[in-house]
PDB file of N, CA and C in Angstrom:
ATOM      1  N   GLY A   1     103.123 218.167 149.353  1.00 63.00           N
ATOM      2  CA  GLY A   1     102.433 216.765 149.652  1.00 63.00           C
ATOM      3  C   GLY A   1     103.750 215.741 149.775  1.00 63.00           C
ATOM      4  N   THR A   2     103.351 214.686 150.230  1.00 77.00           N
ATOM      5  CA  THR A   2     104.107 213.571 150.371  1.00 77.00           C
ATOM      6  C   THR A   2     104.699 212.978 149.307  1.00 77.00           C
ATOM      7  N   VAL A   3     105.901 212.881 149.122  1.00 85.00           N
ATOM      8  CA  VAL A   3     106.296 212.134 147.768  1.00 85.00           C
ATOM      9  C   VAL A   3     106.683 210.775 147.836  1.00 85.00           C
ATOM     10  N   ALA A   4     106.149 209.901 147.135  1.00 84.00           N
ATOM     11  CA  ALA A   4     106.366 208.282 147.283  1.00 84.00           C
ATOM     12  C   ALA A   4     106.844 207.968 145.730  1.00 84.00           C
ATOM     13  N   ILE A   5     108.064 206.956 146.079  1.00 87.00           N
ATOM     14  CA  ILE A   5     108.537 205.981 144.726  1.00 87.00           C
ATOM     15  C   ILE A   5     107.580 204.941 144.732  1.00 87.00           C
ATOM     16  N   LEU A   6     106.901 204.944 143.765  1.00 84.00           N
ATOM     17  CA  LEU A   6     105.744 203.295 143.510  1.00 84.00           C
ATOM     18  C   LEU A   6     106.950 202.348 142.873  1.00 84.00           C
ATOM     19  N   ASP A   7     107.860 202.681 141.950  1.00 83.00           N
ATOM     20  CA  ASP A   7     108.577 201.756 141.259  1.00 83.00           C
ATOM     21  C   ASP A   7     109.668 202.393 140.993  1.00 83.00           C
ATOM     22  N   SER A   8     110.774 201.993 141.345  1.00 81.00           N
ATOM     23  CA  SER A   8     112.083 202.931 141.217  1.00 81.00           C
ATOM     24  C   SER A   8     112.916 202.924 139.859  1.00 81.00           C
ATOM     25  N   GLU A   9     113.101 201.702 139.309  1.00 84.00           N
ATOM     26  CA  GLU A   9     114.058 202.007 137.919  1.00 84.00           C
ATOM     27  C   GLU A   9     114.799 202.781 138.102  1.00 84.00           C
ATOM     28  N   ASN A  10     116.075 202.494 138.583  1.00 89.00           N
ATOM     29  CA  ASN A  10     117.236 203.560 138.843  1.00 89.00           C
ATOM     30  C   ASN A  10     117.050 204.797 139.587  1.00 89.00           C
ATOM     31  N   VAL A  11     115.709 205.179 140.443  1.00 91.00           N
ATOM     32  CA  VAL A  11     115.546 206.314 141.024  1.00 91.00           C
ATOM     33  C   VAL A  11     115.601 206.050 142.387  1.00 91.00           C
ATOM     34  N   SER A  12     116.815 206.574 143.128  1.00 93.00           N
ATOM     35  CA  SER A  12     116.843 206.522 144.763  1.00 93.00           C
ATOM     36  C   SER A  12     116.180 207.399 145.471  1.00 93.00           C
ATOM     37  N   SER A  13     115.814 208.596 145.033  1.00 92.00           N
ATOM     38  CA  SER A  13     115.070 209.192 145.958  1.00 92.00           C
ATOM     39  C   SER A  13     114.179 210.683 144.988  1.00 92.00           C
ATOM     40  N   ILE A  14     113.110 211.335 145.383  1.00 92.00           N
ATOM     41  CA  ILE A  14     112.607 212.372 144.878  1.00 92.00           C
ATOM     42  C   ILE A  14     112.410 213.428 146.047  1.00 92.00           C
ATOM     43  N   THR A  15     113.073 214.647 145.647  1.00 92.00           N
ATOM     44  CA  THR A  15     113.007 215.538 146.612  1.00 92.00           C
ATOM     45  C   THR A  15     112.246 216.594 146.213  1.00 92.00           C
ATOM     46  N   ASP A  16     110.974 216.771 147.154  1.00 92.00           N
ATOM     47  CA  ASP A  16     109.895 217.915 146.765  1.00 92.00           C
ATOM     48  C   ASP A  16     110.970 219.300 147.089  1.00 92.00           C
ATOM     49  N   ILE A  17     111.111 220.048 146.047  1.00 94.00           N
ATOM     50  CA  ILE A  17     111.592 221.496 146.127  1.00 94.00           C
ATOM     51  C   ILE A  17     110.755 222.424 146.630  1.00 94.00           C
ATOM     52  N   SER A  18     109.811 222.461 146.002  1.00 94.00           N
ATOM     53  CA  SER A  18     108.880 223.546 146.289  1.00 94.00           C
ATOM     54  C   SER A  18     107.383 223.115 145.653  1.00 94.00           C
ATOM     55  N   THR A  19     106.312 223.666 145.648  1.00 94.00           N
ATOM     56  CA  THR A  19     104.997 223.377 144.997  1.00 94.00           C
ATOM     57  C   THR A  19     105.300 223.042 143.695  1.00 94.00           C
ATOM     58  N   GLY A  20     104.971 221.970 143.214  1.00 92.00           N
ATOM     59  CA  GLY A  20     105.076 221.618 141.502  1.00 92.00           C
ATOM     60  C   GLY A  20     106.430 221.381 141.168  1.00 92.00           C
ATOM     61  N   THR A  21     107.552 221.464 141.794  1.00 93.00           N
ATOM     62  CA  THR A  21     108.735 221.409 141.496  1.00 93.00           C
ATOM     63  C   THR A  21     109.497 220.017 142.030  1.00 93.00           C
ATOM     64  N   TYR A  22     110.083 219.277 141.697  1.00 93.00           N
ATOM     65  CA  TYR A  22     110.576 217.965 142.099  1.00 93.00           C
ATOM     66  C   TYR A  22     112.025 217.611 141.521  1.00 93.00           C
ATOM     67  N   GLU A  23     112.956 217.131 142.296  1.00 94.00           N
ATOM     68  CA  GLU A  23     114.275 216.865 141.779  1.00 94.00           C
ATOM     69  C   GLU A  23     114.398 214.948 142.050  1.00 94.00           C
ATOM     70  N   VAL A  24     114.485 214.501 140.937  1.00 93.00           N
ATOM     71  CA  VAL A  24     114.306 213.021 140.918  1.00 93.00           C
ATOM     72  C   VAL A  24     116.168 212.667 140.906  1.00 93.00           C
ATOM     73  N   ASN A  25     116.428 211.851 141.939  1.00 94.00           N
ATOM     74  CA  ASN A  25     117.811 211.242 141.846  1.00 94.00           C
ATOM     75  C   ASN A  25     117.933 210.003 141.777  1.00 94.00           C
ATOM     76  N   PHE A  26     118.896 209.459 140.838  1.00 94.00           N
ATOM     77  CA  PHE A  26     119.345 208.433 140.404  1.00 94.00           C
ATOM     78  C   PHE A  26     120.224 207.632 141.187  1.00 94.00           C
ATOM     79  N   THR A  27     119.856 206.038 141.287  1.00 94.00           N
ATOM     80  CA  THR A  27     120.513 205.000 141.843  1.00 94.00           C
ATOM     81  C   THR A  27     121.923 204.873 141.467  1.00 94.00           C
ATOM     82  N   THR A  28     122.209 204.900 140.015  1.00 93.00           N
ATOM     83  CA  THR A  28     123.386 204.439 139.373  1.00 93.00           C
ATOM     84  C   THR A  28     123.368 205.717 138.404  1.00 93.00           C
ATOM     85  N   THR A  29     124.749 206.266 138.488  1.00 93.00           N
ATOM     86  CA  THR A  29     124.972 207.779 137.660  1.00 93.00           C
ATOM     87  C   THR A  29     125.002 207.201 136.055  1.00 93.00           C
ATOM     88  N   MET A  30     123.870 208.071 135.429  1.00 93.00           N
ATOM     89  CA  MET A  30     123.733 207.962 133.757  1.00 93.00           C
ATOM     90  C   MET A  30     125.166 208.002 132.961  1.00 93.00           C
ATOM     91  N   ALA A  31     125.111 207.740 132.084  1.00 91.00           N
ATOM     92  CA  ALA A  31     126.581 207.529 131.477  1.00 91.00           C
ATOM     93  C   ALA A  31     126.968 209.114 130.866  1.00 91.00           C
ATOM     94  N   ASN A  32     125.861 209.823 130.785  1.00 93.00           N
ATOM     95  CA  ASN A  32     126.205 211.383 130.429  1.00 93.00           C
ATOM     96  C   ASN A  32     124.744 212.076 130.721  1.00 93.00           C
ATOM     97  N   ALA A  33     125.019 213.165 130.559  1.00 93.00           N
ATOM     98  CA  ALA A  33     123.289 214.256 130.892  1.00 93.00           C
ATOM     99  C   ALA A  33     122.568 214.046 129.296  1.00 93.00           C
ATOM    100  N   ASN A  34     122.883 213.673 128.394  1.00 92.00           N
ATOM    101  CA  ASN A  34     122.157 213.299 127.010  1.00 92.00           C
ATOM    102  C   ASN A  34     120.876 212.187 127.203  1.00 92.00           C
ATOM    103  N   TYR A  35     120.262 212.043 127.923  1.00 91.00           N
ATOM    104  CA  TYR A  35     119.369 211.328 128.037  1.00 91.00           C
ATOM    105  C   TYR A  35     117.751 212.261 128.369  1.00 91.00           C
ATOM    106  N   ALA A  36     116.811 210.973 128.057  1.00 90.00           N
ATOM    107  CA  ALA A  36     115.408 211.872 127.981  1.00 90.00           C
ATOM    108  C   ALA A  36     114.631 211.419 129.173  1.00 90.00           C
ATOM    109  N   ALA A  37     113.903 212.456 129.977  1.00 89.00           N
ATOM    110  CA  ALA A  37     112.859 212.171 130.732  1.00 89.00           C
ATOM    111  C   ALA A  37     111.625 212.751 130.149  1.00 89.00           C
ATOM    112  N   VAL A  38     110.623 211.973 130.336  1.00 87.00           N
ATOM    113  CA  VAL A  38     109.319 212.455 129.849  1.00 87.00           C
ATOM    114  C   VAL A  38     108.401 212.400 131.217  1.00 87.00           C
ATOM    115  N   SER A  39     107.465 213.321 131.657  1.00 86.00           N
ATOM    116  CA  SER A  39     106.636 213.209 132.504  1.00 86.00           C
ATOM    117  C   SER A  39     105.307 213.311 132.218  1.00 86.00           C
ATOM    118  N   THR A  40     104.285 212.844 133.147  1.00 87.00           N
ATOM    119  CA  THR A  40     102.931 213.082 133.070  1.00 87.00           C
ATOM    120  C   THR A  40     102.245 213.035 134.305  1.00 87.00           C
ATOM    121  N   THR A  41     101.091 213.744 134.396  1.00 87.00           N
ATOM    122  CA  THR A  41     100.239 213.888 135.613  1.00 87.00           C
ATOM    123  C   THR A  41      98.993 213.001 135.333  1.00 87.00           C
ATOM    124  N   ASP A  42      98.357 213.116 136.555  1.00 83.00           N
ATOM    125  CA  ASP A  42      97.090 212.069 136.497  1.00 83.00           C
ATOM    126  C   ASP A  42      95.737 213.040 136.187  1.00 83.00           C
ATOM    127  N   THR A  43      95.999 214.588 135.960  1.00 84.00           N
ATOM    128  CA  THR A  43      95.135 215.402 135.891  1.00 84.00           C
ATOM    129  C   THR A  43      95.480 216.177 134.407  1.00 84.00           C
ATOM    130  N   SER A  44      94.480 215.855 133.147  1.00 81.00           N
ATOM    131  CA  SER A  44      94.569 216.639 132.153  1.00 81.00           C
ATOM    132  C   SER A  44      95.004 217.940 131.963  1.00 81.00           C
ATOM    133  N   ARG A  45      94.477 218.741 133.143  1.00 85.00           N
ATOM    134  CA  ARG A  45      94.754 220.136 132.964  1.00 85.00           C
ATOM    135  C   ARG A  45      95.973 220.941 133.441  1.00 85.00           C
ATOM    136  N   TYR A  46      96.956 219.637 134.188  1.00 91.00           N
ATOM    137  CA  TYR A  46      98.163 220.261 134.237  1.00 91.00           C
ATOM    138  C   TYR A  46      99.113 219.502 133.267  1.00 91.00           C
ATOM    139  N   ASN A  47     100.452 220.729 133.156  1.00 90.00           N
ATOM    140  CA  ASN A  47     101.336 220.322 132.409  1.00 90.00           C
ATOM    141  C   ASN A  47     102.850 220.199 132.910  1.00 90.00           C
ATOM    142  N   SER A  48     103.353 218.821 132.776  1.00 90.00           N
ATOM    143  CA  SER A  48     104.422 218.671 133.414  1.00 90.00           C
ATOM    144  C   SER A  48     105.951 218.898 132.074  1.00 90.00           C
ATOM    145  N   SER A  49     106.804 218.953 133.050  1.00 91.00           N
ATOM    146  CA  SER A  49     107.917 219.247 132.033  1.00 91.00           C
ATOM    147  C   SER A  49     109.160 218.606 132.953  1.00 91.00           C
ATOM    148  N   SER A  50     110.518 218.325 132.490  1.00 90.00           N
ATOM    149  CA  SER A  50     111.612 217.657 132.672  1.00 90.00           C
ATOM    150  C   SER A  50     112.899 218.939 132.206  1.00 90.00           C
ATOM    151  N   GLY A  51     113.789 219.079 133.092  1.00 89.00           N
ATOM    152  CA  GLY A  51     114.953 219.807 132.530  1.00 89.00           C
ATOM    153  C   GLY A  51     116.023 219.613 133.548  1.00 89.00           C
ATOM    154  N   THR A  52     117.186 220.413 133.471  1.00 91.00           N
ATOM    155  CA  THR A  52     118.312 220.976 134.283  1.00 91.00           C
ATOM    156  C   THR A  52     118.741 219.213 134.373  1.00 91.00           C
ATOM    157  N   PHE A  53     119.356 218.542 133.566  1.00 94.00           N
ATOM    158  CA  PHE A  53     119.669 217.128 133.393  1.00 94.00           C
ATOM    159  C   PHE A  53     121.179 217.438 133.924  1.00 94.00           C
ATOM    160  N   ALA A  54     121.452 216.211 134.635  1.00 95.00           N
ATOM    161  CA  ALA A  54     122.628 216.054 135.310  1.00 95.00           C
ATOM    162  C   ALA A  54     122.725 214.348 135.087  1.00 95.00           C
ATOM    163  N   THR A  55     124.166 213.783 135.617  1.00 95.00           N
ATOM    164  CA  THR A  55     124.253 212.419 135.335  1.00 95.00           C
ATOM    165  C   THR A  55     123.573 211.771 136.802  1.00 95.00           C
ATOM    166  N   THR A  56     123.561 212.598 137.669  1.00 95.00           N
ATOM    167  CA  THR A  56     123.093 212.019 138.816  1.00 95.00           C
ATOM    168  C   THR A  56     121.478 212.369 139.190  1.00 95.00           C
ATOM    169  N   LYS A  57     120.718 213.317 138.584  1.00 95.00           N
ATOM    170  CA  LYS A  57     119.413 213.879 138.798  1.00 95.00           C
ATOM    171  C   LYS A  57     119.049 214.937 137.842  1.00 95.00           C
ATOM    172  N   PHE A  58     117.654 215.172 137.725  1.00 94.00           N
ATOM    173  CA  PHE A  58     117.228 215.967 136.816  1.00 94.00           C
ATOM    174  C   PHE A  58     115.930 216.881 137.506  1.00 94.00           C
ATOM    175  N   LYS A  59     115.357 217.534 137.131  1.00 95.00           N
ATOM    176  CA  LYS A  59     114.174 218.482 137.834  1.00 95.00           C
ATOM    177  C   LYS A  59     112.965 218.090 136.817  1.00 95.00           C
ATOM    178  N   THR A  60     112.002 217.948 137.586  1.00 92.00           N
ATOM    179  CA  THR A  60     110.547 218.006 136.927  1.00 92.00           C
ATOM    180  C   THR A  60     109.850 219.029 137.258  1.00 92.00           C
ATOM    181  N   THR A  61     108.863 219.819 136.936  1.00 93.00           N
ATOM    182  CA  THR A  61     107.704 220.598 137.389  1.00 93.00           C
ATOM    183  C   THR A  61     106.534 220.496 136.880  1.00 93.00           C
ATOM    184  N   ILE A  62     105.466 220.762 137.514  1.00 93.00           N
ATOM    185  CA  ILE A  62     103.997 220.617 136.943  1.00 93.00           C
ATOM    186  C   ILE A  62     103.417 222.001 137.373  1.00 93.00           C
ATOM    187  N   ARG A  63     102.849 222.415 136.303  1.00 94.00           N
ATOM    188  CA  ARG A  63     101.869 223.702 136.367  1.00 94.00           C
ATOM    189  C   ARG A  63     100.519 223.234 135.914  1.00 94.00           C
ATOM    190  N   ASN A  64      99.568 224.304 136.405  1.00 93.00           N
ATOM    191  CA  ASN A  64      98.527 224.133 135.777  1.00 93.00           C
ATOM    192  C   ASN A  64      98.122 225.134 134.376  1.00 93.00           C
ATOM    193  N   ASP A  65      96.723 225.199 134.033  1.00 91.00           N
ATOM    194  CA  ASP A  65      96.535 225.891 132.784  1.00 91.00           C
ATOM    195  C   ASP A  65      96.896 227.461 132.988  1.00 91.00           C
ATOM    196  N   ALA A  66      96.971 228.063 134.231  1.00 93.00           N
ATOM    197  CA  ALA A  66      97.213 229.173 134.373  1.00 93.00           C
ATOM    198  C   ALA A  66      98.826 229.577 134.476  1.00 93.00           C
ATOM    199  N   ALA A  67      99.524 228.462 134.274  1.00 93.00           N
ATOM    200  CA  ALA A  67     101.054 228.448 134.598  1.00 93.00           C
ATOM    201  C   ALA A  67     101.538 228.472 135.897  1.00 93.00           C
ATOM    202  N   THR A  68     100.314 228.311 136.940  1.00 95.00           N
ATOM    203  CA  THR A  68     101.118 228.441 138.187  1.00 95.00           C
ATOM    204  C   THR A  68     101.666 227.123 138.609  1.00 95.00           C
ATOM    205  N   TYR A  69     102.590 226.829 139.454  1.00 95.00           N
ATOM    206  CA  TYR A  69     103.066 225.667 140.037  1.00 95.00           C
ATOM    207  C   TYR A  69     102.221 224.885 141.079  1.00 95.00           C
ATOM    208  N   VAL A  70     101.986 223.554 140.724  1.00 93.00           N
ATOM    209  CA  VAL A  70     100.768 222.776 141.604  1.00 93.00           C
ATOM    210  C   VAL A  70     101.474 221.452 141.812  1.00 93.00           C
ATOM    211  N   ASP A  71     101.045 220.766 142.946  1.00 90.00           N
ATOM    212  CA  ASP A  71     101.346 219.644 143.314  1.00 90.00           C
ATOM    213  C   ASP A  71     100.242 218.497 142.500  1.00 90.00           C
ATOM    214  N   SER A  72     100.724 217.574 142.273  1.00 86.00           N
ATOM    215  CA  SER A  72      99.842 216.594 141.507  1.00 86.00           C
ATOM    216  C   SER A  72      99.780 215.182 142.203  1.00 86.00           C
ATOM    217  N   GLY A  73      98.352 214.541 142.324  1.00 79.00           N
ATOM    218  CA  GLY A  73      98.314 213.150 142.925  1.00 79.00           C
ATOM    219  C   GLY A  73      99.483 212.181 142.491  1.00 79.00           C
ATOM    220  N   VAL A  74      99.457 211.771 141.168  1.00 75.00           N
ATOM    221  CA  VAL A  74     100.341 210.965 140.694  1.00 75.00           C
ATOM    222  C   VAL A  74     101.014 211.497 139.334  1.00 75.00           C
ATOM    223  N   THR A  75     102.595 211.475 139.585  1.00 81.00           N
ATOM    224  CA  THR A  75     103.192 211.647 138.270  1.00 81.00           C
ATOM    225  C   THR A  75     104.229 210.573 137.619  1.00 81.00           C
ATOM    226  N   ALA A  76     103.904 210.355 136.765  1.00 84.00           N
ATOM    227  CA  ALA A  76     104.750 209.266 136.034  1.00 84.00           C
ATOM    228  C   ALA A  76     105.922 209.849 134.938  1.00 84.00           C
ATOM    229  N   ILE A  77     107.106 209.079 135.538  1.00 84.00           N
ATOM    230  CA  ILE A  77     108.290 209.550 135.001  1.00 84.00           C
ATOM    231  C   ILE A  77     108.814 208.245 133.733  1.00 84.00           C
ATOM    232  N   VAL A  78     108.980 208.639 132.478  1.00 83.00           N
ATOM    233  CA  VAL A  78     109.709 207.562 131.850  1.00 83.00           C
ATOM    234  C   VAL A  78     111.054 208.243 131.410  1.00 83.00           C
ATOM    235  N   LEU A  79     112.092 207.249 131.440  1.00 83.00           N
ATOM    236  CA  LEU A  79     113.486 207.774 131.087  1.00 83.00           C
ATOM    237  C   LEU A  79     114.163 206.739 130.047  1.00 83.00           C
ATOM    238  N   GLY A  80     114.889 207.484 129.181  1.00 83.00           N
ATOM    239  CA  GLY A  80     115.522 206.781 128.310  1.00 83.00           C
ATOM    240  C   GLY A  80     116.962 207.213 128.220  1.00 83.00           C
ATOM    241  N   GLY A  81     117.732 206.402 128.202  1.00 76.00           N
ATOM    242  CA  GLY A  81     119.328 206.696 128.252  1.00 76.00           C
ATOM    243  C   GLY A  81     120.073 205.581 128.650  1.00 76.00           C
ATOM    244  N   GLN A  82     121.268 205.684 129.409  1.00 62.00           N
ATOM    245  CA  GLN A  82     121.955 204.519 129.547  1.00 62.00           C
ATOM    246  C   GLN A  82     122.567 204.812 130.796  1.00 62.00           C
ATOM    247  N   ALA A  83     122.483 203.761 131.699  1.00 55.00           N
ATOM    248  CA  ALA A  83     123.035 204.277 133.343  1.00 55.00           C
ATOM    249  C   ALA A  83     124.509 203.759 133.177  1.00 55.00           C
TER     250      ALA A  83
END
């Protein structure tokens, strides 16, 4: 699907790696890789998770109840840490 940033808050771009797998890139490098990223989708039957943290980016994935990677219409991401 098409990836769009609705409000950046230190996100420079989002790369669609494959179905249900995205890389979120930062405008300003984080102080370290010890930050929190919580993601959610617009469908209660989908599970999202974040990981592979770096100071410049992190990866987030979305899966359905069968644990198959899927794309979601809207994904919200909340970050905690210092840039």
